[in-house]
Amino acid sequence: KKVNHQYRLGYHIMAPANWINDPNGLVQYKGEYHVFYQHHPYDENWGPMHWGHVKSKDLVHWQHLPIALAPGDSFDKDGCFSGSAVDNEGELTLIYTGHNYIDKELDTFFQNQNIAVSKDGITFEKAEANPVIAEPPADSSHHFRDPKVWKHEGFWYMILGNSTKKQEGRVILYRSSNLQKWEYVGVLAKSDGDLGYMWECPDFFELDGKHVLMISPQGIEAKGDSYHNLFQTGYLVGEYNYGTNTFHHGSFTELDYGHDFYAVQTLLDDKGRRIAIGWMDMWEANMPTKEDGWCGALTLPRELTLREDKVLMNPVQELTSLRKTQYNMLTNKALSNSYVVEVNEDLLEIQAVFDLADCQASSVGIKIRGINNEETLMCYNLNEQKLLLDCTHSGKEDGVRKVALQAGETLALRIFVDRSSVEVFANEGQATMTSRIYPKESRLGIELFTEGGNVIVKELTYWN
Ligand code: FRU
């Protein structure tokens, strides 16, 4: 089959070919960043899950490594599902879920937790002790997966995505002194009724003096501008007490308001940064790249910070090393209608800064990749105080996403454009929107626009 490369991404993690979903096993090991991912190496559709593997010295340039885990043992017969990685005194250890069908047609299955160990960071051996956790607790459903493991004061802790028999999503906690024998501690957090029937891919960490629990719940109803994707990733912020396993937290907040961001995982690096990577796609989304023999990618690495109990995401600083030529197009210029830049590059970073003080416009924004009714549009509505991403004319059916943003006097949009993705970071990560786009034609221009009045453009800069 002739492969069409038009949507292959230029600077994101992808598998060499075929299907990928969740990021797994994010870890820094012997000075290098390792990322694994849910992967079906033999087909562009989801199937028996393997772990793909890449590593990097700088979070920007990634080297492909051999597949780290393949299913087929008695404990992971039908899949090596999502999980995490730790550096256990020089041994890179993967902790993952074994997926085992009872009846594939009926989708009945059981899940357990397993480990695999490597001394070179490339080849992994599954432990003799597998499964290290054979069964979920008694009040649990059969959804029992996605272990995230970390160390705290001499003990290993593991959280798992889970649900009760009554189909309430929750996260449960285990503890171990050696990664092999685990003791059940209890429930870390649970749906209060309308937070979904199953919580996938949990992560739990300290951030700027608080504790953050990331979760990817299934089954939250759309409400206002929130929860418009099939499933969503978000977080709870609070205070955690290891002694009593109590987590007092605020309400659930969505992490990214675009179409394609799910199953985020984080690592803590030797610079003290909490870095997050998500799956840059969504279950049941339109995935036209399947026709080209591949499907799925990971988002750019993002540094997390906390401000007033809100998690901010910003692209890691290393990404500036991708900048080639810098084009300063506008500085402190009044814009009354629109301004178009012809660009001959499909890999771009754009910085657009609008002065909203004394601005009479009703909305200001930017379009990329526009031609013949195609475009991806990002704009800020000053009356509603909302940022909007519209992919209706770049391959999305349910194309509009919105997020509340109190921009104040300045709107600063930092936008990363790849051949089939756009990632928008507004006002230093106050709002983030990530979506795949599938433009049919190849006009590569940038257009700034204002509606309902003039706006001062403080800056329009782009880099190829
Ligand atoms: C999340 C998820 C995980 C599971 C994996 C299977 O997207 O459903 O819960 O481990 O994908 O590929």
Short mmCIF file of C-alpha atoms and ligand atoms in Angstrom, two decimals:
data_model
loop_
_atom_site.label_atom_id
_atom_site.label_comp_id
_atom_site.label_asym_id
_atom_site.label_seq_id
_atom_site.Cartn_x
_atom_site.Cartn_y
_atom_site.Cartn_z
CA LYS A 1 0.00 0.00 0.00
CA LYS A 2 1.28 3.46 -0.86
CA VAL A 3 1.79 5.33 2.38
CA ASN A 4 0.74 8.93 2.55
CA HIS A 5 2.96 10.87 4.92
CA GLN A 6 1.08 14.17 4.98
CA TYR A 7 0.01 13.85 8.63
CA ARG A 8 3.17 12.25 10.12
CA LEU A 9 4.25 14.56 12.91
CA GLY A 10 7.58 16.37 12.81
CA TYR A 11 8.49 16.78 16.49
CA HIS A 12 6.18 14.59 18.56
CA ILE A 13 6.60 11.06 19.89
CA MET A 14 4.97 8.52 17.57
CA ALA A 15 5.49 4.81 17.00
CA PRO A 16 7.49 3.90 13.87
CA ALA A 17 4.17 2.56 12.51
CA ASN A 18 0.75 1.34 13.61
CA TRP A 19 -1.32 2.01 16.71
CA ILE A 20 -0.33 3.82 19.91
CA ASN A 21 -2.34 5.11 22.89
CA ASP A 22 -1.39 6.00 26.49
CA PRO A 23 2.08 7.18 27.52
CA ASN A 24 3.53 4.67 30.00
CA GLY A 25 6.57 4.37 32.26
CA LEU A 26 7.73 8.00 32.19
CA VAL A 27 11.04 8.02 34.06
CA GLN A 28 14.50 9.51 34.13
CA TYR A 29 17.05 6.68 34.27
CA LYS A 30 20.83 7.07 34.20
CA GLY A 31 20.44 10.66 33.07
CA GLU A 32 18.11 9.93 30.14
CA TYR A 33 14.37 10.38 29.80
CA HIS A 34 12.47 7.19 28.94
CA VAL A 35 8.94 7.11 27.60
CA PHE A 36 7.01 3.93 26.86
CA TYR A 37 3.61 3.77 25.22
CA GLN A 38 0.67 1.45 24.63
CA HIS A 39 1.34 0.00 21.22
CA HIS A 40 -0.05 -2.52 18.76
CA PRO A 41 2.93 -3.17 16.48
CA TYR A 42 1.02 -5.24 13.91
CA ASP A 43 -1.96 -3.07 13.11
CA GLU A 44 -3.16 0.53 12.94
CA ASN A 45 -6.04 -0.40 15.26
CA TRP A 46 -5.95 -1.11 18.99
CA GLY A 47 -5.26 -4.78 19.80
CA PRO A 48 -3.02 -6.92 22.01
CA MET A 49 -1.10 -4.22 23.84
CA HIS A 50 2.70 -4.10 23.81
CA TRP A 51 4.92 -1.39 25.29
CA GLY A 52 6.75 0.72 22.69
CA HIS A 53 9.83 2.57 23.91
CA VAL A 54 11.78 5.76 23.18
CA LYS A 55 14.45 7.64 25.10
CA SER A 56 15.95 11.10 24.98
CA LYS A 57 18.64 13.20 26.58
CA ASP A 58 16.73 16.48 26.15
CA LEU A 59 12.97 15.69 25.95
CA VAL A 60 13.07 16.93 22.35
CA HIS A 61 15.00 14.42 20.22
CA TRP A 62 13.83 10.83 20.77
CA GLN A 63 15.52 7.58 19.86
CA HIS A 64 13.40 4.53 19.08
CA LEU A 65 14.25 1.39 21.06
CA PRO A 66 13.02 -2.20 20.69
CA ILE A 67 9.59 -3.07 22.03
CA ALA A 68 9.95 -3.44 25.80
CA LEU A 69 7.00 -5.69 26.67
CA ALA A 70 4.94 -8.14 24.66
CA PRO A 71 1.88 -10.00 25.98
CA GLY A 72 1.40 -13.76 25.97
CA ASP A 73 2.49 -15.09 29.36
CA SER A 74 -0.01 -16.79 31.67
CA PHE A 75 -0.53 -13.53 33.63
CA ASP A 76 -0.64 -11.07 30.69
CA LYS A 77 -2.14 -13.33 28.04
CA ASP A 78 -4.00 -10.66 26.06
CA GLY A 79 -2.22 -7.42 26.79
CA CYS A 80 0.43 -5.48 28.68
CA PHE A 81 -1.77 -2.57 29.67
CA SER A 82 -0.73 0.83 30.99
CA GLY A 83 1.64 1.33 33.89
CA SER A 84 4.71 3.11 35.16
CA ALA A 85 8.47 2.78 35.68
CA VAL A 86 10.86 3.35 38.57
CA ASP A 87 14.62 3.36 38.95
CA ASN A 88 15.12 0.74 41.70
CA GLU A 89 18.80 1.28 42.58
CA GLY A 90 19.97 0.97 39.00
CA GLU A 91 17.33 -1.53 37.86
CA LEU A 92 14.77 0.00 35.57
CA THR A 93 11.53 -1.62 36.70
CA LEU A 94 8.26 -1.51 34.78
CA ILE A 95 5.00 -2.03 36.65
CA TYR A 96 2.10 -2.85 34.35
CA THR A 97 -1.33 -4.44 34.13
CA GLY A 98 -1.85 -7.88 32.69
CA HIS A 99 -5.05 -8.06 30.67
CA ASN A 100 -6.61 -11.52 30.36
CA TYR A 101 -9.83 -12.30 28.54
CA ILE A 102 -12.24 -14.80 30.01
CA ASP A 103 -14.45 -14.49 26.93
CA LYS A 104 -13.23 -12.05 24.31
CA GLU A 105 -16.56 -11.89 22.46
CA LEU A 106 -18.40 -10.94 25.64
CA ASP A 107 -15.52 -8.66 26.73
CA THR A 108 -15.26 -10.40 30.09
CA PHE A 109 -11.76 -10.30 31.53
CA PHE A 110 -9.57 -10.14 34.63
CA GLN A 111 -6.67 -7.80 35.28
CA ASN A 112 -3.63 -8.12 37.54
CA GLN A 113 -0.37 -6.25 38.24
CA ASN A 114 3.06 -7.36 37.09
CA ILE A 115 6.64 -6.18 37.00
CA ALA A 116 9.52 -6.46 34.54
CA VAL A 117 13.13 -5.55 35.22
CA SER A 118 16.05 -4.31 33.12
CA LYS A 119 19.70 -3.69 33.87
CA ASP A 120 20.50 -1.90 30.60
CA GLY A 121 17.28 0.09 30.18
CA ILE A 122 16.57 -1.66 26.86
CA THR A 123 15.66 -5.33 27.40
CA PHE A 124 13.22 -6.32 30.12
CA GLU A 125 12.61 -9.56 31.91
CA LYS A 126 9.25 -10.30 33.48
CA ALA A 127 9.59 -11.25 37.16
CA GLU A 128 9.21 -14.82 38.43
CA ALA A 129 6.89 -13.41 41.11
CA ASN A 130 4.25 -12.28 38.57
CA PRO A 131 1.48 -11.48 39.07
CA VAL A 132 2.62 -9.35 42.02
CA ILE A 133 -1.01 -8.42 42.71
CA ALA A 134 -3.30 -11.16 41.43
CA GLU A 135 -6.72 -9.79 42.35
CA PRO A 136 -8.48 -6.57 43.25
CA PRO A 137 -9.97 -5.97 46.72
CA ALA A 138 -13.28 -7.67 47.51
CA ASP A 139 -15.53 -4.64 46.92
CA SER A 140 -13.99 -3.95 43.51
CA SER A 141 -15.20 -4.46 39.95
CA HIS A 142 -12.95 -6.28 37.44
CA HIS A 143 -11.56 -2.90 36.26
CA PHE A 144 -8.21 -2.92 38.05
CA ARG A 145 -5.39 -1.32 36.11
CA ASP A 146 -2.80 1.33 35.26
CA PRO A 147 -0.38 1.14 38.26
CA LYS A 148 1.59 4.29 39.04
CA VAL A 149 4.41 3.64 41.50
CA TRP A 150 6.64 6.02 43.53
CA LYS A 151 8.83 5.93 46.60
CA HIS A 152 8.16 7.80 49.84
CA GLU A 153 10.20 7.47 53.03
CA GLY A 154 11.50 3.98 52.36
CA PHE A 155 8.28 2.47 50.98
CA TRP A 156 7.00 1.96 47.47
CA TYR A 157 3.44 3.11 46.87
CA MET A 158 1.19 2.06 44.00
CA ILE A 159 -2.11 3.59 42.96
CA LEU A 160 -4.50 1.90 40.56
CA GLY A 161 -7.43 2.95 38.44
CA ASN A 162 -10.48 1.09 39.67
CA SER A 163 -14.22 1.10 40.28
CA THR A 164 -16.52 -0.34 42.90
CA LYS A 165 -18.98 -3.11 42.21
CA LYS A 166 -21.59 -0.32 41.97
CA GLN A 167 -19.59 1.25 39.15
CA GLU A 168 -18.21 4.27 40.96
CA GLY A 169 -14.80 5.37 39.77
CA ARG A 170 -12.03 5.44 42.36
CA VAL A 171 -8.30 5.20 42.97
CA ILE A 172 -6.93 2.58 45.37
CA LEU A 173 -3.56 2.46 47.14
CA TYR A 174 -1.05 -0.32 47.87
CA ARG A 175 2.28 -0.32 49.71
CA SER A 176 5.43 -2.46 49.43
CA SER A 177 8.99 -2.59 50.67
CA ASN A 178 10.39 -4.50 47.65
CA LEU A 179 8.06 -3.98 44.61
CA GLN A 180 7.06 -7.68 44.77
CA LYS A 181 4.86 -8.09 47.86
CA TRP A 182 2.09 -5.53 48.11
CA GLU A 183 -0.26 -4.73 50.95
CA TYR A 184 -3.63 -3.08 50.29
CA VAL A 185 -3.89 0.27 52.10
CA GLY A 186 -7.34 1.47 50.99
CA VAL A 187 -9.17 3.99 48.84
CA LEU A 188 -7.30 7.21 48.02
CA ALA A 189 -10.19 9.00 46.32
CA LYS A 190 -13.59 8.09 44.94
CA SER A 191 -16.33 9.49 42.72
CA ASP A 192 -18.84 11.56 44.68
CA GLY A 193 -21.64 10.27 42.46
CA ASP A 194 -21.23 12.03 39.13
CA LEU A 195 -17.51 11.69 38.51
CA GLY A 196 -17.67 8.65 36.29
CA TYR A 197 -18.04 4.86 36.48
CA MET A 198 -14.34 4.05 36.12
CA TRP A 199 -11.15 6.05 36.73
CA GLU A 200 -8.26 5.22 34.42
CA CYS A 201 -4.56 6.11 34.54
CA PRO A 202 -4.11 7.76 37.96
CA ASP A 203 -0.99 9.69 38.95
CA PHE A 204 -0.28 11.23 42.35
CA PHE A 205 2.48 13.66 43.32
CA GLU A 206 3.49 16.70 45.31
CA LEU A 207 3.43 19.99 43.49
CA ASP A 208 4.37 23.30 45.08
CA GLY A 209 3.44 22.14 48.58
CA LYS A 210 0.16 20.39 47.74
CA HIS A 211 -0.79 16.94 46.47
CA VAL A 212 -2.26 16.48 43.02
CA LEU A 213 -4.19 13.42 41.88
CA MET A 214 -4.48 13.13 38.10
CA ILE A 215 -7.23 10.83 36.84
CA SER A 216 -8.86 9.94 33.54
CA PRO A 217 -12.48 9.15 34.43
CA GLN A 218 -14.86 7.42 32.04
CA GLY A 219 -18.49 8.47 31.99
CA ILE A 220 -18.71 12.11 33.11
CA GLU A 221 -21.60 13.98 31.50
CA ALA A 222 -20.85 17.11 29.47
CA LYS A 223 -21.57 20.27 31.47
CA GLY A 224 -21.15 23.84 30.20
CA ASP A 225 -17.76 24.05 28.48
CA SER A 226 -16.44 20.97 30.27
CA TYR A 227 -16.25 17.25 29.50
CA HIS A 228 -17.03 17.35 25.79
CA ASN A 229 -14.77 14.48 24.80
CA LEU A 230 -15.77 10.83 25.21
CA PHE A 231 -13.52 10.68 28.31
CA GLN A 232 -11.45 13.40 29.96
CA THR A 233 -8.34 13.85 32.01
CA GLY A 234 -8.35 16.10 35.06
CA TYR A 235 -7.17 16.48 38.61
CA LEU A 236 -7.95 16.96 42.30
CA VAL A 237 -5.72 19.21 44.44
CA GLY A 238 -5.45 18.84 48.21
CA GLU A 239 -3.50 17.73 51.23
CA TYR A 240 -2.50 14.12 51.77
CA ASN A 241 -1.59 12.33 54.98
CA TYR A 242 0.41 9.11 54.46
CA GLY A 243 -0.13 8.03 58.08
CA THR A 244 -3.92 7.91 57.81
CA ASN A 245 -4.32 7.69 54.00
CA THR A 246 -6.60 10.70 53.96
CA PHE A 247 -6.72 13.04 50.99
CA HIS A 248 -8.73 16.23 51.51
CA HIS A 249 -9.22 17.77 48.12
CA GLY A 250 -11.22 20.26 46.10
CA SER A 251 -13.37 19.53 43.07
CA PHE A 252 -12.37 17.90 39.78
CA THR A 253 -10.89 20.20 37.14
CA GLU A 254 -10.27 19.32 33.51
CA LEU A 255 -6.63 19.64 32.56
CA ASP A 256 -6.73 20.44 28.84
CA TYR A 257 -9.75 21.76 26.95
CA GLY A 258 -8.90 20.58 23.45
CA HIS A 259 -10.24 17.49 21.67
CA ASP A 260 -7.28 15.18 22.01
CA PHE A 261 -5.65 14.89 25.38
CA TYR A 262 -6.01 11.79 27.56
CA ALA A 263 -4.35 9.39 30.01
CA VAL A 264 -1.65 11.87 31.08
CA GLN A 265 1.33 10.62 33.06
CA THR A 266 4.15 12.51 34.80
CA LEU A 267 7.73 12.14 35.96
CA LEU A 268 9.90 14.09 38.37
CA ASP A 269 13.29 14.89 36.87
CA ASP A 270 16.68 15.72 38.42
CA LYS A 271 15.97 19.41 37.97
CA GLY A 272 12.94 19.04 40.26
CA ARG A 273 10.48 19.51 37.42
CA ARG A 274 7.16 17.66 37.27
CA ILE A 275 6.79 16.86 33.56
CA ALA A 276 3.58 15.59 31.96
CA ILE A 277 2.91 13.88 28.64
CA GLY A 278 -0.55 12.88 27.41
CA TRP A 279 -1.93 10.73 24.62
CA MET A 280 -2.69 13.16 21.80
CA ASP A 281 -5.85 11.45 20.61
CA MET A 282 -9.12 10.27 22.10
CA TRP A 283 -11.05 7.00 22.08
CA GLU A 284 -13.68 6.93 19.32
CA ALA A 285 -12.24 10.04 17.63
CA ASN A 286 -12.01 10.31 13.88
CA MET A 287 -8.52 8.96 13.09
CA PRO A 288 -7.88 9.42 9.36
CA THR A 289 -4.18 8.48 9.62
CA LYS A 290 -5.26 4.84 9.92
CA GLU A 291 -5.50 4.92 6.14
CA ASP A 292 -1.79 5.71 6.15
CA GLY A 293 -0.89 2.79 8.40
CA TRP A 294 -0.44 4.58 11.71
CA CYS A 295 -2.49 6.08 14.49
CA GLY A 296 -1.79 8.06 17.62
CA ALA A 297 0.93 10.26 19.09
CA LEU A 298 1.97 11.80 22.39
CA THR A 299 1.77 15.48 23.31
CA LEU A 300 4.79 17.69 23.82
CA PRO A 301 6.34 17.35 27.29
CA ARG A 302 4.86 20.00 29.60
CA GLU A 303 6.13 21.32 32.89
CA LEU A 304 3.49 21.50 35.61
CA THR A 305 3.21 24.21 38.25
CA LEU A 306 0.47 25.08 40.71
CA ARG A 307 -1.09 28.49 41.13
CA GLU A 308 -4.01 28.97 43.53
CA ASP A 309 -4.82 25.25 43.35
CA LYS A 310 -4.87 25.31 39.58
CA VAL A 311 -2.44 23.17 37.59
CA LEU A 312 -0.70 25.15 34.85
CA MET A 313 0.95 23.40 31.92
CA ASN A 314 3.73 24.95 29.85
CA PRO A 315 5.96 23.39 27.20
CA VAL A 316 9.34 22.37 28.64
CA GLN A 317 12.01 24.99 28.09
CA GLU A 318 14.16 22.57 25.99
CA LEU A 319 11.66 22.87 23.12
CA THR A 320 13.12 26.27 22.24
CA SER A 321 16.09 24.31 20.84
CA LEU A 322 13.82 23.34 17.91
CA ARG A 323 13.54 26.98 16.83
CA LYS A 324 15.34 27.64 13.55
CA THR A 325 14.74 31.02 11.98
CA GLN A 326 12.87 33.63 14.01
CA TYR A 327 10.45 35.92 12.18
CA ASN A 328 9.36 39.07 14.02
CA MET A 329 6.27 40.13 12.08
CA LEU A 330 4.56 42.71 14.28
CA THR A 331 5.48 44.77 17.34
CA ASN A 332 2.97 47.17 18.95
CA LYS A 333 0.88 47.54 15.78
CA ALA A 334 -2.80 48.48 15.67
CA LEU A 335 -4.84 45.84 13.88
CA SER A 336 -8.26 46.82 12.53
CA ASN A 337 -9.25 43.76 10.57
CA SER A 338 -6.81 41.06 9.62
CA TYR A 339 -3.14 40.51 8.94
CA VAL A 340 -1.92 37.59 6.85
CA VAL A 341 1.56 36.05 6.78
CA GLU A 342 2.52 33.61 4.06
CA VAL A 343 4.60 30.85 5.59
CA ASN A 344 6.23 27.93 3.83
CA GLU A 345 6.56 25.63 6.80
CA ASP A 346 4.21 23.15 8.40
CA LEU A 347 6.20 22.88 11.64
CA LEU A 348 5.79 26.11 13.58
CA GLU A 349 5.92 27.74 16.95
CA ILE A 350 3.91 30.95 17.09
CA GLN A 351 3.78 33.63 19.75
CA ALA A 352 0.89 36.10 19.44
CA VAL A 353 0.39 38.73 22.14
CA PHE A 354 -2.64 41.04 22.18
CA ASP A 355 -3.09 44.14 24.33
CA LEU A 356 -6.57 43.85 25.84
CA ALA A 357 -6.43 47.02 27.97
CA ASP A 358 -8.79 49.60 26.38
CA CYS A 359 -9.53 47.12 23.59
CA GLN A 360 -12.94 47.66 21.94
CA ALA A 361 -12.93 44.43 19.94
CA SER A 362 -15.40 41.67 20.77
CA SER A 363 -12.95 38.96 19.84
CA VAL A 364 -9.34 38.68 18.71
CA GLY A 365 -7.52 35.64 17.44
CA ILE A 366 -5.45 33.70 15.01
CA LYS A 367 -6.08 31.27 12.18
CA ILE A 368 -3.62 28.75 10.89
CA ARG A 369 -3.56 26.55 7.78
CA GLY A 370 -6.41 28.32 6.00
CA ILE A 371 -7.50 27.70 2.39
CA ASN A 372 -10.80 26.95 0.57
CA ASN A 373 -12.91 26.96 3.74
CA GLU A 374 -10.23 25.13 5.67
CA GLU A 375 -8.65 26.61 8.78
CA THR A 376 -7.95 26.03 12.46
CA LEU A 377 -9.09 29.00 14.48
CA MET A 378 -8.18 30.11 17.99
CA CYS A 379 -9.79 33.21 19.43
CA TYR A 380 -10.51 35.00 22.66
CA ASN A 381 -14.00 36.36 23.23
CA LEU A 382 -13.61 39.46 25.42
CA ASN A 383 -17.25 39.63 26.51
CA GLU A 384 -17.54 35.98 27.48
CA GLN A 385 -13.90 35.85 28.64
CA LYS A 386 -13.43 32.54 26.90
CA LEU A 387 -10.75 31.07 24.72
CA LEU A 388 -12.10 29.09 21.80
CA LEU A 389 -10.51 26.49 19.55
CA ASP A 390 -12.44 25.75 16.38
CA CYS A 391 -11.39 22.74 14.32
CA THR A 392 -14.69 22.43 12.43
CA HIS A 393 -12.86 23.28 9.22
CA SER A 394 -9.83 21.12 9.90
CA GLY A 395 -11.31 17.67 10.11
CA LYS A 396 -13.35 17.64 13.34
CA GLU A 397 -17.10 17.05 13.38
CA ASP A 398 -17.78 18.31 16.89
CA GLY A 399 -15.20 20.98 16.24
CA VAL A 400 -15.52 23.74 18.85
CA ARG A 401 -14.04 23.68 22.34
CA LYS A 402 -14.13 26.58 24.83
CA VAL A 403 -12.47 27.34 28.12
CA ALA A 404 -12.96 30.21 30.58
CA LEU A 405 -9.88 32.43 30.80
CA GLN A 406 -9.59 35.69 32.69
CA ALA A 407 -6.96 37.13 30.43
CA GLY A 408 -6.72 40.54 32.12
CA GLU A 409 -4.81 43.17 30.14
CA THR A 410 -2.82 40.80 27.96
CA LEU A 411 -3.61 37.69 25.95
CA ALA A 412 -0.47 35.74 25.12
CA LEU A 413 -0.92 32.67 22.92
CA ARG A 414 1.95 30.26 22.47
CA ILE A 415 1.01 27.80 19.76
CA PHE A 416 2.81 24.69 18.52
CA VAL A 417 1.70 23.57 15.07
CA ASP A 418 2.69 20.18 13.69
CA ARG A 419 1.42 18.49 10.51
CA SER A 420 -1.68 17.13 12.23
CA SER A 421 -1.77 18.77 15.65
CA VAL A 422 -2.10 22.07 17.41
CA GLU A 423 -1.24 22.80 21.08
CA VAL A 424 -2.24 26.16 22.48
CA PHE A 425 -0.83 27.51 25.77
CA ALA A 426 -2.62 30.71 26.82
CA ASN A 427 -1.24 33.19 29.34
CA GLU A 428 1.58 31.06 30.68
CA GLY A 429 -0.45 27.87 30.86
CA GLN A 430 -3.62 29.34 32.47
CA ALA A 431 -5.52 27.46 29.76
CA THR A 432 -4.29 24.73 27.44
CA MET A 433 -5.99 23.26 24.38
CA THR A 434 -4.67 20.31 22.40
CA SER A 435 -6.26 18.92 19.25
CA ARG A 436 -5.39 16.84 16.23
CA ILE A 437 -6.18 18.58 12.97
CA TYR A 438 -6.44 17.06 9.53
CA PRO A 439 -6.24 19.84 6.95
CA LYS A 440 -6.71 18.53 3.43
CA GLU A 441 -4.69 21.10 1.55
CA SER A 442 -1.38 22.65 2.20
CA ARG A 443 -1.71 26.37 2.63
CA LEU A 444 0.46 27.16 5.57
CA GLY A 445 -0.36 30.80 6.34
CA ILE A 446 -0.99 32.52 9.65
CA GLU A 447 -3.73 35.13 9.97
CA LEU A 448 -4.31 37.43 12.92
CA PHE A 449 -7.76 38.98 13.16
CA THR A 450 -9.96 41.20 15.26
CA GLU A 451 -13.74 41.56 15.26
CA GLY A 452 -15.81 44.51 16.47
CA GLY A 453 -12.93 46.97 16.93
CA ASN A 454 -9.21 47.57 16.84
CA VAL A 455 -6.64 45.76 18.91
CA ILE A 456 -2.99 46.49 19.53
CA VAL A 457 -0.85 43.50 18.65
CA LYS A 458 2.07 43.66 21.03
CA GLU A 459 3.88 40.87 19.27
CA LEU A 460 3.60 38.37 16.46
CA THR A 461 6.63 36.14 16.21
CA TYR A 462 7.04 32.73 14.67
CA TRP A 463 9.77 30.19 14.33
CA ASN A 464 10.07 27.39 11.80
C1 FRU B 1 -6.62 4.30 28.84
C2 FRU B 1 -6.66 2.78 28.81
C3 FRU B 1 -6.07 2.21 30.09
C4 FRU B 1 -5.61 0.84 29.66
C5 FRU B 1 -5.12 1.10 28.26
C6 FRU B 1 -5.30 -0.05 27.32
O1 FRU B 1 -6.66 4.90 27.59
O2 FRU B 1 -7.98 2.33 28.59
O3 FRU B 1 -6.98 2.19 31.18
O4 FRU B 1 -4.60 0.33 30.48
O5 FRU B 1 -5.82 2.24 27.78
O6 FRU B 1 -4.65 0.16 26.11
#
